[in-house]
Coordinates of C-alpha atoms and ligand atoms in Angstrom, one line a residue:
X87 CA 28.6 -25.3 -19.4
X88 CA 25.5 -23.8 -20.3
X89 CA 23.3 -26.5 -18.8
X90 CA 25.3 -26.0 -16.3
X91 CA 24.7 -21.9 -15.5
X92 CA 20.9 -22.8 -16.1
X93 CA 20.7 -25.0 -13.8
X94 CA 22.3 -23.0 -11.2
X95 CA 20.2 -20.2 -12.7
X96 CA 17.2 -21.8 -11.9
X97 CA 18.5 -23.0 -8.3
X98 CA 19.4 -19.2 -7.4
X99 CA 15.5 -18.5 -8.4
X100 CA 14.2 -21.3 -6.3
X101 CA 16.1 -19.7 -4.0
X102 CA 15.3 -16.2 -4.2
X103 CA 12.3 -16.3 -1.3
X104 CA 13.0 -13.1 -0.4
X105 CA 10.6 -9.9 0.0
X106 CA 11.9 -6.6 -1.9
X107 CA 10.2 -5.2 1.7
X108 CA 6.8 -5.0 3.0
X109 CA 5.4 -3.3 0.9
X110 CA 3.0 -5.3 -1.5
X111 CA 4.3 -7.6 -3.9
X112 CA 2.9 -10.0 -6.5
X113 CA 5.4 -12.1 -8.0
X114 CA 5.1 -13.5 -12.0
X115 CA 6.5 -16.2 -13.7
X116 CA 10.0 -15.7 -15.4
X117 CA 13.5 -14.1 -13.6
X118 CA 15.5 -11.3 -14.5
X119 CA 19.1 -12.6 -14.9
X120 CA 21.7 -10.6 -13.4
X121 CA 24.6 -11.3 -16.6
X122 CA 27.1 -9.5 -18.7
X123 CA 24.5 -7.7 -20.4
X124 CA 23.2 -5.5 -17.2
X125 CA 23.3 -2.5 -17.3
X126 CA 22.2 0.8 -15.2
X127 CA 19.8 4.4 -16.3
X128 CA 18.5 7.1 -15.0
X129 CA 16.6 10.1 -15.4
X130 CA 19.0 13.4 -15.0
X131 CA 18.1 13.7 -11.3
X132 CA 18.9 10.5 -10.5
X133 CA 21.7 10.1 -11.8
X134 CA 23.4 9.9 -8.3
X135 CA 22.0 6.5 -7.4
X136 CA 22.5 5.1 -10.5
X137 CA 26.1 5.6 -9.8
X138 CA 25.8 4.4 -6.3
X139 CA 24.2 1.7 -7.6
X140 CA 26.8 0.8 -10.2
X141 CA 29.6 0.2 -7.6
X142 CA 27.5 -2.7 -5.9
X143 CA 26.0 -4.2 -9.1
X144 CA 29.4 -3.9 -10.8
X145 CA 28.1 -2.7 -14.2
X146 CA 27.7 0.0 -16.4
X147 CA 25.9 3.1 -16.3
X148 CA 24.3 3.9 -19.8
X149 CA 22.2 7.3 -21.0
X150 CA 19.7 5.3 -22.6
X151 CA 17.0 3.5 -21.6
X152 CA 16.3 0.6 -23.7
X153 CA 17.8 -2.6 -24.0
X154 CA 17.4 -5.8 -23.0
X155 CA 19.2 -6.1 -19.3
X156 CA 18.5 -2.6 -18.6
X157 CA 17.9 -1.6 -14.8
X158 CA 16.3 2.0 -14.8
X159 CA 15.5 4.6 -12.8
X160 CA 12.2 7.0 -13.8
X161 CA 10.6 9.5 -12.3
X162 CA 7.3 9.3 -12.1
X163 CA 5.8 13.0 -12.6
X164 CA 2.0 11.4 -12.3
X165 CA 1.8 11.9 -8.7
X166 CA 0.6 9.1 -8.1
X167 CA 4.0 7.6 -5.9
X168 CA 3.9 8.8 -2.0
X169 CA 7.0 10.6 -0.7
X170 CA 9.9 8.5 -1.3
X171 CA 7.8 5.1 -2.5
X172 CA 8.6 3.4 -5.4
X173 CA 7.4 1.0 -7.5
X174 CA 10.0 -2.0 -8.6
X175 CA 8.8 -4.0 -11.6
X176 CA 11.4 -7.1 -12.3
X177 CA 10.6 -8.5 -15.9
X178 CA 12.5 -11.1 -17.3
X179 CA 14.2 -8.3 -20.0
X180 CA 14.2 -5.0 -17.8
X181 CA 13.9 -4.0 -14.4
X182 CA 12.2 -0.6 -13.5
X183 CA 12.2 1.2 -10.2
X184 CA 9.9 4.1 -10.8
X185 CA 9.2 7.2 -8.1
X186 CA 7.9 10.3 -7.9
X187 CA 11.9 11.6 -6.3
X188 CA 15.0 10.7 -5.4
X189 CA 14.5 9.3 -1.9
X190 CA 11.9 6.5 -3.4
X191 CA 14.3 5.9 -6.1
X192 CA 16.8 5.9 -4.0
X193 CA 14.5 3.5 -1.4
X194 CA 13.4 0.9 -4.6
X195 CA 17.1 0.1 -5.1
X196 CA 17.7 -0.8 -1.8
X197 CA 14.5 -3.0 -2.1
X198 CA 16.3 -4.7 -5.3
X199 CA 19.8 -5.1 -3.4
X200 CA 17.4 -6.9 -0.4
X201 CA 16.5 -9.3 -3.3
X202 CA 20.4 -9.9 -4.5
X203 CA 22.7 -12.3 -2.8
X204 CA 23.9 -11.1 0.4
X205 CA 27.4 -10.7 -1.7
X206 CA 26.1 -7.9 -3.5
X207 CA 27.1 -5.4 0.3
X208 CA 30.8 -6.6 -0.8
X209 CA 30.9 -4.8 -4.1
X210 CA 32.3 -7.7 -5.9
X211 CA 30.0 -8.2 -8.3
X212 CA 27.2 -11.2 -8.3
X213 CA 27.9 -14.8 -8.1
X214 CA 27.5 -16.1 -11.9
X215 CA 23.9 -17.1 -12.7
X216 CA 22.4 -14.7 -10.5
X217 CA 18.6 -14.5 -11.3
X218 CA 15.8 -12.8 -9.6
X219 CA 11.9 -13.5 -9.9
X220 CA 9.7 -11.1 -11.1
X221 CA 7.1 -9.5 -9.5
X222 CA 6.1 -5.9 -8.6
X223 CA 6.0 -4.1 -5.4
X224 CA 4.8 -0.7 -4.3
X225 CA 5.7 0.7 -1.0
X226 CA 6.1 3.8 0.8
X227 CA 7.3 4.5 4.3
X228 CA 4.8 5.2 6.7
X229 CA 7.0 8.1 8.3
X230 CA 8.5 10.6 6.8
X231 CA 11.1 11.1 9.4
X232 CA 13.4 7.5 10.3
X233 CA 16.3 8.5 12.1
X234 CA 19.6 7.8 13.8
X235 CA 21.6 9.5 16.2
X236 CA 25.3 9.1 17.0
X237 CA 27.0 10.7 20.3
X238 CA 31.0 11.3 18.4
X239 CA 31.3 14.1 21.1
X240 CA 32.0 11.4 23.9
X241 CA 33.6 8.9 21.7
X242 CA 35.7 10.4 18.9
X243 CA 34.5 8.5 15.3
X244 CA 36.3 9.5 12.2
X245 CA 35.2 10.6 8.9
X246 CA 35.5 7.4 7.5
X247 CA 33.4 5.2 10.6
X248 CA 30.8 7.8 9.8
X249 CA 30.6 6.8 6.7
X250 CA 30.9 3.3 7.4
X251 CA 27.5 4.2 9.6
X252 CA 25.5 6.2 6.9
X253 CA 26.3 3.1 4.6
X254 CA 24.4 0.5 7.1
X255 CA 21.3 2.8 8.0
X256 CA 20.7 4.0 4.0
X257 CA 20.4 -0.2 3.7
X258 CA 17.8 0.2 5.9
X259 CA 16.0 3.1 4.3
X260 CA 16.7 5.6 7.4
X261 CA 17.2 8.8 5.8
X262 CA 17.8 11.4 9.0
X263 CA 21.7 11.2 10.5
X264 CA 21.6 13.6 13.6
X265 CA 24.9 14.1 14.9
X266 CA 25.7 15.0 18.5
X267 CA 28.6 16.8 18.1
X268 CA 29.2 18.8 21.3
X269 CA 29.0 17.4 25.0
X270 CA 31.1 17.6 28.2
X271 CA 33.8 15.5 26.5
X272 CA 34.7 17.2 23.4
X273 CA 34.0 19.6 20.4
X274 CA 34.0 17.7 17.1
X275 CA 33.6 20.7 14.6
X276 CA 35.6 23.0 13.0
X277 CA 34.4 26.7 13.4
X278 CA 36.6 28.7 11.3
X279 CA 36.2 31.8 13.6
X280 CA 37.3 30.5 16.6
X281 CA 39.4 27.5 15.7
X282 CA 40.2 26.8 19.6
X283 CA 37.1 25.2 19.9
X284 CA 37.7 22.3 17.9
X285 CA 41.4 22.4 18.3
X286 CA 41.7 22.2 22.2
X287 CA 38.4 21.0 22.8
X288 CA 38.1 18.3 20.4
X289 CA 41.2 16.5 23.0
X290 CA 41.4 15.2 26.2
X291 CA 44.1 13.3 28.3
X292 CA 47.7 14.7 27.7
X293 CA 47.9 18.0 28.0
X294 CA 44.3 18.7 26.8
X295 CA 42.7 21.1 29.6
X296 CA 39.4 19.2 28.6
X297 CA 38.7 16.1 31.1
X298 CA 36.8 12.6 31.0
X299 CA 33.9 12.8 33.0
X300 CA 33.5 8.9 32.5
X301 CA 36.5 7.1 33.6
X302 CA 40.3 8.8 33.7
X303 CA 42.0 10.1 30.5
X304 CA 45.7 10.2 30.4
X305 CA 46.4 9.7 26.9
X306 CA 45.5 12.1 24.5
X307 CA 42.7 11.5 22.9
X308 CA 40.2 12.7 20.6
X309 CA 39.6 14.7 17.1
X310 CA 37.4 16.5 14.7
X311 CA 35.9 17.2 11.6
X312 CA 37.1 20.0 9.5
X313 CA 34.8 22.2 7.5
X314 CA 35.8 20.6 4.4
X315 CA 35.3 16.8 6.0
X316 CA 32.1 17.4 7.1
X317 CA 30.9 18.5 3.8
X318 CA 32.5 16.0 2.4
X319 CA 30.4 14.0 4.9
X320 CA 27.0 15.8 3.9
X321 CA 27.2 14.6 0.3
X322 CA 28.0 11.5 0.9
X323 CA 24.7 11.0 3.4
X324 CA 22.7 13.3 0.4
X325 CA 23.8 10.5 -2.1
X326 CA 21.9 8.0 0.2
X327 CA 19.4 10.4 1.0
X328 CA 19.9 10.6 4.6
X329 CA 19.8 14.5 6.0
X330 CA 22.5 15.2 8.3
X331 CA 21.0 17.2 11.2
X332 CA 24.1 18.8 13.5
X333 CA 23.7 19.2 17.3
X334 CA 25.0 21.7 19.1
X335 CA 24.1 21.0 23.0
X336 CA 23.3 24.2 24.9
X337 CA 22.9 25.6 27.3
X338 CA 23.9 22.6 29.5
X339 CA 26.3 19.6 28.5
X340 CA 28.9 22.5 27.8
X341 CA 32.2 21.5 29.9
X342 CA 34.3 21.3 26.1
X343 CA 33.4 25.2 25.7
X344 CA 33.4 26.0 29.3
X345 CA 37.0 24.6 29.4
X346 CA 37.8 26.7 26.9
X347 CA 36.1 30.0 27.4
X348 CA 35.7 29.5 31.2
X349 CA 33.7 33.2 30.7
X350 CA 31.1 31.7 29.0
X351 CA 30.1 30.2 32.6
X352 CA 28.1 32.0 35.3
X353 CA 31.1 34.7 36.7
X354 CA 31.2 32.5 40.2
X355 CA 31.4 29.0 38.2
X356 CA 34.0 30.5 35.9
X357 CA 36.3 31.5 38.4
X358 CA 36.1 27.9 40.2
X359 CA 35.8 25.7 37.3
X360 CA 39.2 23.9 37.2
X361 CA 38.7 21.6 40.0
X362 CA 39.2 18.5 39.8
X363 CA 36.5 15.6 39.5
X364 CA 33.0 15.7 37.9
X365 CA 32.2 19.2 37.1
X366 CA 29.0 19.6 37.0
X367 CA 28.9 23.3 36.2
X368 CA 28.6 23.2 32.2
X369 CA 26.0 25.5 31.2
X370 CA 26.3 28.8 29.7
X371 CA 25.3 32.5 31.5
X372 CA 22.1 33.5 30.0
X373 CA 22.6 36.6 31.0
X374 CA 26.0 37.3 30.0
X375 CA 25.5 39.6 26.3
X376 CA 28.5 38.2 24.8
X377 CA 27.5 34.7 24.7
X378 CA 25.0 35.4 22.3
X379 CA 28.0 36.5 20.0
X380 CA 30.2 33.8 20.1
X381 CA 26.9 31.7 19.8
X382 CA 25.9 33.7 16.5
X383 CA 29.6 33.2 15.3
X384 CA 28.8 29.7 15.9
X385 CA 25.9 28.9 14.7
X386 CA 26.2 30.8 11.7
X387 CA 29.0 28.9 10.4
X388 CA 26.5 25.4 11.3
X389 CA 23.9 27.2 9.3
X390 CA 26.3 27.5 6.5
X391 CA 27.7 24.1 6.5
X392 CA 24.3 22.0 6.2
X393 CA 21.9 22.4 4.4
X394 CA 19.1 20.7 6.7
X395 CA 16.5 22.8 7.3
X396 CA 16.7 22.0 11.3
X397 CA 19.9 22.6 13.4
X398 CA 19.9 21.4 17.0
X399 CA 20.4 23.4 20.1
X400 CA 20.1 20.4 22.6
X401 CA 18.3 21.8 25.8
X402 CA 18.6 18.6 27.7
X403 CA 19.6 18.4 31.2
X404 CA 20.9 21.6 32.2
X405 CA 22.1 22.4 35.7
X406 CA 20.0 25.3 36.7
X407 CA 21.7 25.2 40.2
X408 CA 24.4 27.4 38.6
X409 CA 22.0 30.5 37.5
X410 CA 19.9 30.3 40.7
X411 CA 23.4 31.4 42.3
X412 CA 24.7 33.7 39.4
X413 CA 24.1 37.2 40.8
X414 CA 23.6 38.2 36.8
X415 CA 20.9 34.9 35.9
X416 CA 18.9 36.1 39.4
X417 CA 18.8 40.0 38.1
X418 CA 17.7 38.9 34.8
X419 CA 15.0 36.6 36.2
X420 CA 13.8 39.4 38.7
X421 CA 13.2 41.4 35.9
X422 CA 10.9 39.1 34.1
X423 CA 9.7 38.8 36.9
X424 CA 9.8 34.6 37.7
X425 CA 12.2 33.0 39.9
X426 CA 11.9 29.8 37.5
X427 CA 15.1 29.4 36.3
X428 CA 13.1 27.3 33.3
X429 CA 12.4 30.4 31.8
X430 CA 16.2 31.4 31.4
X431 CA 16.3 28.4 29.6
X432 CA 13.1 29.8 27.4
X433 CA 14.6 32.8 26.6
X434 CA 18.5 31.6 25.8
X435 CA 16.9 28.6 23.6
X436 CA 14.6 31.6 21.9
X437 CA 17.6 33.7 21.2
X438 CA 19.1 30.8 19.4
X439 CA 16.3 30.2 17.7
X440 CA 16.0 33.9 16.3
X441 CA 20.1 33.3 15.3
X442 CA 18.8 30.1 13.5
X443 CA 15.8 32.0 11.9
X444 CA 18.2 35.2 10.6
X445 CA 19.6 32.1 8.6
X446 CA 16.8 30.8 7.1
X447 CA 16.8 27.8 9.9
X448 CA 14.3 26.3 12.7
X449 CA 15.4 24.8 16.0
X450 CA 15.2 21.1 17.3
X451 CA 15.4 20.8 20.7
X452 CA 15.2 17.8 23.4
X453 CA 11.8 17.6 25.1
X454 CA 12.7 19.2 28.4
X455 CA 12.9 22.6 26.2
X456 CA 9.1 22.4 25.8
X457 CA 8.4 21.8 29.4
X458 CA 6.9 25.2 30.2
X459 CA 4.8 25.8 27.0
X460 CA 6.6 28.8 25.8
X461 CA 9.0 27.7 23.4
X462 CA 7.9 28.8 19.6
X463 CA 6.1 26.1 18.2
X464 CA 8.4 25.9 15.2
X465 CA 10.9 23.8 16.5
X466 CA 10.8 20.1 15.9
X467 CA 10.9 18.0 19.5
X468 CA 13.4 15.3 19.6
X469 CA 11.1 13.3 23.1
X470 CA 13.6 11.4 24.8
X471 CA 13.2 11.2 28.7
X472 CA 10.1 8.8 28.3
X473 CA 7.0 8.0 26.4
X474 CA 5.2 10.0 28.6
X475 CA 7.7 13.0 27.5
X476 CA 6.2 12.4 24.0
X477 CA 2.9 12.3 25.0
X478 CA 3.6 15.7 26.7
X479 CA 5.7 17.2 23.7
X480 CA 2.9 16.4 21.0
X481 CA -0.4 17.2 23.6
X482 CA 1.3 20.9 23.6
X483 CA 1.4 20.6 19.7
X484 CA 4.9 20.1 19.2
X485 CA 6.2 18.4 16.4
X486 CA 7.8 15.5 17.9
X487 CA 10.7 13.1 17.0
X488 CA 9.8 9.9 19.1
X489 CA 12.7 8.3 20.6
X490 CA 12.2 7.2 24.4
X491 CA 14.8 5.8 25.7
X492 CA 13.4 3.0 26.9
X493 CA 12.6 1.6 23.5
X494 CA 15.2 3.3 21.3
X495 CA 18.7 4.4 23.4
X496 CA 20.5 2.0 22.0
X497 CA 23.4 2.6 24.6
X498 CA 21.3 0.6 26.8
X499 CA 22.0 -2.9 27.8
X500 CA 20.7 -5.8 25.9
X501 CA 20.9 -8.3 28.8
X502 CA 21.7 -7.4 32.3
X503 CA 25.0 -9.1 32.2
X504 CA 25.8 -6.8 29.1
X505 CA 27.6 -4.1 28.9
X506 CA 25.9 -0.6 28.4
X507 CA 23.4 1.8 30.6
X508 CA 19.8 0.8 32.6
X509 CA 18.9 3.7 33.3
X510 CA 15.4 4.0 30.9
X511 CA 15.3 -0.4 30.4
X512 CA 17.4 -2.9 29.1
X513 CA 15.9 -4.3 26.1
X514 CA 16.8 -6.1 22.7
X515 CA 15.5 -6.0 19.3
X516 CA 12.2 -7.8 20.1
X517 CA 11.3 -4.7 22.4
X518 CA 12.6 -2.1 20.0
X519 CA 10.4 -3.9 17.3
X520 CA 7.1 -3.6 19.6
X521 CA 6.5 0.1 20.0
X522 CA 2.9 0.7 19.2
X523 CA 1.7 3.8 19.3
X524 CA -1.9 3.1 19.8
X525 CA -0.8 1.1 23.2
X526 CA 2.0 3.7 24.3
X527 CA -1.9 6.4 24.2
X528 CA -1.0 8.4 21.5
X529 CA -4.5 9.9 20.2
X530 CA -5.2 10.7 16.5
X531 CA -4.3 14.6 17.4
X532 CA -1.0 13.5 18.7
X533 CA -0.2 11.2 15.6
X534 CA -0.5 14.2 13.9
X535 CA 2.8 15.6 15.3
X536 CA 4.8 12.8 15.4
X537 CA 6.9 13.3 12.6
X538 CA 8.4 9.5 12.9
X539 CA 11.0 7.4 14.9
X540 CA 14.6 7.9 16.3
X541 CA 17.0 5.6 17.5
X542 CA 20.2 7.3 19.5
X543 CA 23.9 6.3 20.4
X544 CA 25.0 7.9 23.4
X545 CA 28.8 7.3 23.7
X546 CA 29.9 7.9 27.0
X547 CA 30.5 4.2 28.1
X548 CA 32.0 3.5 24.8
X549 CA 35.5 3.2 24.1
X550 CA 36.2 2.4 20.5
X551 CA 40.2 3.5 20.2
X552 CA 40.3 0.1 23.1
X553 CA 41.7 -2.7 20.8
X554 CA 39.6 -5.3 22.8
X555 CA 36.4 -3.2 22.2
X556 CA 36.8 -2.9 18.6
X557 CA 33.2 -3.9 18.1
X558 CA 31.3 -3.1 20.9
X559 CA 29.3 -0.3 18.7
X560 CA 27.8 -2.4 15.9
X561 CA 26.9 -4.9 18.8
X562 CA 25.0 -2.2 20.5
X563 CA 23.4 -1.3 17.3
X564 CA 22.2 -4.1 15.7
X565 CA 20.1 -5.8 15.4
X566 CA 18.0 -3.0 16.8
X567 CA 18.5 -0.5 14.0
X568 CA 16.9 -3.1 11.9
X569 CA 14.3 -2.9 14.0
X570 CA 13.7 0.5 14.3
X571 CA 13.9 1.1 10.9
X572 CA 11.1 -1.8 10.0
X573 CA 9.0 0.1 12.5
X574 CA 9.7 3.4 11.2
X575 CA 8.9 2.0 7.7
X576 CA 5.9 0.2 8.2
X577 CA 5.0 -0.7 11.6
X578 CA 4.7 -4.2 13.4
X579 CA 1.6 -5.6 11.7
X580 CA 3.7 -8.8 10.3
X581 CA 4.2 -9.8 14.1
X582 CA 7.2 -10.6 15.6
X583 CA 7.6 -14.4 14.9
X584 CA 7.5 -13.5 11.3
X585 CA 9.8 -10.2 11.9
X586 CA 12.4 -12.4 13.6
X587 CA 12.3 -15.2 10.8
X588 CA 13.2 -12.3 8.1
X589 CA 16.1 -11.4 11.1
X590 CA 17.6 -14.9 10.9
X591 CA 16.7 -15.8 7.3
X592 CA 17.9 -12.4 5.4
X593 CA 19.5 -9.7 8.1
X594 CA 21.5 -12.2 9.7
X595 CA 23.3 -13.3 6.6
X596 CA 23.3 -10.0 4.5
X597 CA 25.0 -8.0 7.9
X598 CA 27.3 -11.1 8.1
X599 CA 28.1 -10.4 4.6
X600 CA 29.0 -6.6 5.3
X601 CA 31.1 -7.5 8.5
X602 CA 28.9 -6.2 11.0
X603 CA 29.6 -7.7 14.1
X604 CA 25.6 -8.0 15.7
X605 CA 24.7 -9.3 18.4
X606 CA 23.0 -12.5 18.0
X607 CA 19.7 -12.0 19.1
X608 CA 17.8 -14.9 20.4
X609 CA 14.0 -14.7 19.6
X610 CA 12.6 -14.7 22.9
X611 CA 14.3 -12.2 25.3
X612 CA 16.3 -14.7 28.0
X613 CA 17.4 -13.2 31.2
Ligands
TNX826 C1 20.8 11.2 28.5 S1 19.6 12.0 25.8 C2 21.4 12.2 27.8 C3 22.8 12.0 27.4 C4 23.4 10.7 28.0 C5 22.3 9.6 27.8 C6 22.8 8.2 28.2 C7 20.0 13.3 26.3 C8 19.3 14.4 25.7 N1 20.8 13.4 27.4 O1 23.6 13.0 27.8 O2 24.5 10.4 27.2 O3 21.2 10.0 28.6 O4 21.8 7.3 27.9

């Protein structure tokens, strides 16, 4: 028996070919042998992950740190660790991730999972005579900001998918969740002081007033996310260390609260807003006074449920037909003397902002927000429309998000014959994986602003309550998350034959292992 687990001991370490990540690693001689005797540490502050950490290694969370078979996490006061690196040392008695906080800590355990059987996703505990060679890595991600955002205003996602989704990107090391969670289609938070919102507008079909835009509605659909859910929700990403980031969209993409509070519209639009068909009228009166109060009662209650630092106020693609007719928009304009409607757009977004600020908050806003110049250069830019709309964004000194669609929507098509949009490219993972800044013209100035990478989920074609679509998102993500997130990491500089080896030899199996239903990428794109 015992020759028997040594020899499958020293077959699992043959095996074990695998990279931690790619950050720089020298392995030694020996293995650390995953056993009874494993156990999990951490400093105080860390605590968290060592929890989290417990569930998928199936062992035992202990105060101290010695021991043979100890894993532990240490922070590293020194310095010497960037933002959320690590160092992970595997010795044949002890295994130390060390970092300077929690995110690297948080990042070096996920680099020891990527060096686990793919088994270890299923929290079942590891195949008997699990063994990993040592060897130390350091690593640190190149951006500080890897995100993902998730349209569950169009297509209604539950507590519990969320979850499902914070789970996959933290494997990945993304560590910004922005949440689109107003549109056209529906409200998806609870505001405790005007629970309509949420409660009519989180529906449509049956008797819901609120319509689909996208295809016809007759059953009712939808949902929300109470108060307490989406804290609930907050921790669970903070665990993970991914920063939820909440989207309001305004002034445009506002049929749900138009619906509503048809006064919220420009007087003219209110009055004619319940025909039937695409509506196209869904932004709010700028210069109606009392929208800024319901928006305060709003956005305070955002403010108070996360604790980001940013809260989003959209900005994109408002309909600016409605205030050049609004007797109220032109009076307002004439006395600041413009006839751009762009600057009501300034001055609503601004208003926000000053809400935002009163509560210790900045604004994020899509690029089209920082068209004019004007906007307060606080905000962070999430630059969607293009790569030129990045360029633009960062050349006025806006701190940018990148996320062109053309590289990033992930709501685009994979193949022509696939579902999904075309409207900025269809692309797979190969394309996702070769964004270069350098190439796209981004000078050293402009790097300076771009605080990292985004991918998005826009939802409107996507129909997950259809029993015969059941998978259609996780296709539509991935592989290209994994891609982003590499890129976001580290950067391309491994090349993408060797980038879509690691795909096939370790993502493939490991997101087979979680149940992900990817799309199986082929290495060169095929048309
Ligand atoms: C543009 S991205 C939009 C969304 C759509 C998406 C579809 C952005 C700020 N606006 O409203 O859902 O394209 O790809």
């Amino acid at each position: 028996m015992k020759r028997l687990s040594l020899a499958l001991a020293l077959l699992c370490a043959v095996s074990v070919s695998a990279q931690p990540g790619p950050g720089r690693t020298t392995f030694r001689e020996g293995v650390f042998p995953f056993d009874s005797r494993t156990t999990l540490t951490a400093d105080e502050a860390l605590r968290p992950i060592a929890d989290y950490a417990a569930e998928y290694l199936r062992c035992p969370v202990r105060q101290d740190h010695s021991g043979d078979g100890t894993v532990a996490l240490v922070l590293d006061a020194s310095g010497d660790i960037p933002a959320e690196g690590y160092r992970l040392e595997i010795a044949p008695d002890h295994i130390v991730v060390r970092s300077g906080d929690y995110g690297g800590a948080f990042n070096g355990v996920q680099a020891l999972f990527r060096l686990l059987p793919p088994a270890i996703y299923g929290k079942r505990g590891l195949p008997e005579g699990t063994v990993i060679a040592c060897a130390e890595t350091h690593d640190a991600p190149r951006f500080a900001f890897r995100g993902m955002m998730l349209d569950v205003a169009r297509t209604w996602m539950d507590a519990d998918a969320v979850k499902r989704y914070i789970d996959l990107l933290s494997y990945h090391n993304i560590n910004k969740l922005h949440l689109h969670l107003t549109d056209d289609e529906g409200w998806r938070i609870e505001i405790r002081s005007h629970p309509e919102l949420a409660e009519v507008g989180g529906f449509r079909g049956g008797d819901s007033p609120v319509k689909a835009i996208y295809g016809k509605w007759f059953e009712r659909y939808g949902g929300y996310y109470t108060q307490e859910e989406m804290r609930d929700i907050v921790r669970y990403a903070a665990v993970r260390n991914i920063e939820v980031i909440p989207e309001i969209d305004l002034p445009g993409h506002s049929r749900t609260v138009g619906t509503v509070h048809p006064e919220i519209r420009c007087a003219y639009a209110a009055d004619t807003a319940a025909t039937a068909g695409y509506d196209y009228r869904n932004a709010w009166c700028v210069a109606r006074e009392e929208n800024y109060e319901l928006l305060g009662d709003i956005l305070g209650e955002i403010c108070g449920l996360f604790p980001s630092e940013y809260i989003h106020i959209g900005g994109d693609e408002v309909d600016m037909s409605q205030w050049k007719r609004c007797p109220d928009c032109r009076a307002l304009m004439a006395r600041m003397g413009t006839d751009d409607p762009h600057r009501l757009e300034d001055l609503f977004l601004e208003r926000l902002a000053d809400i935002l600020r009163e509560h210790g908050k900045r604004p994020a806003v899509w690029n089209e927000a920082v068209r004019t110049g004007a906007f307060s250069h606080d905000c962070r830019v999430n630059g969607w429309e293009s790569t030129k709309a990045c360029l633009d964004a960062t050349a006025k000194g806006y701190r940018t998000v990148v996320m062109p669609g053309e590289y990033f929507y992930f709501d685009m098509r994979q193949s022509p014959n696939e579902p999904g949009h075309q409207w900025a490219a269809i692309f797979d993972a190969r394309k996702v994986y070769s964004f270069d800044f350098a190439e796209a013209g981004f000078s050293a100035a402009q790097m300076r602003r771009v605080e990292g990478l985004q991918g998005a989920f826009f939802s409107e074609l996507y129909v997950a309550h259809e029993p015969e679509k059941p998978d259609y998102l996780d296709y539509m993500l991935f592989p290209r998350v994994c891609a982003l997130a590499r890129i976001a990491w580290s950067g391309n500089d491994e090349g993408w034959d060797a980038y879509y080896k690691e795909l096939r030899e370790e993502h493939y199996p490991r997101m087979t292992a979680m149940g992900i239903r990817f799309r199986l990428t082929p290495p060169q794109v095929r048309y």
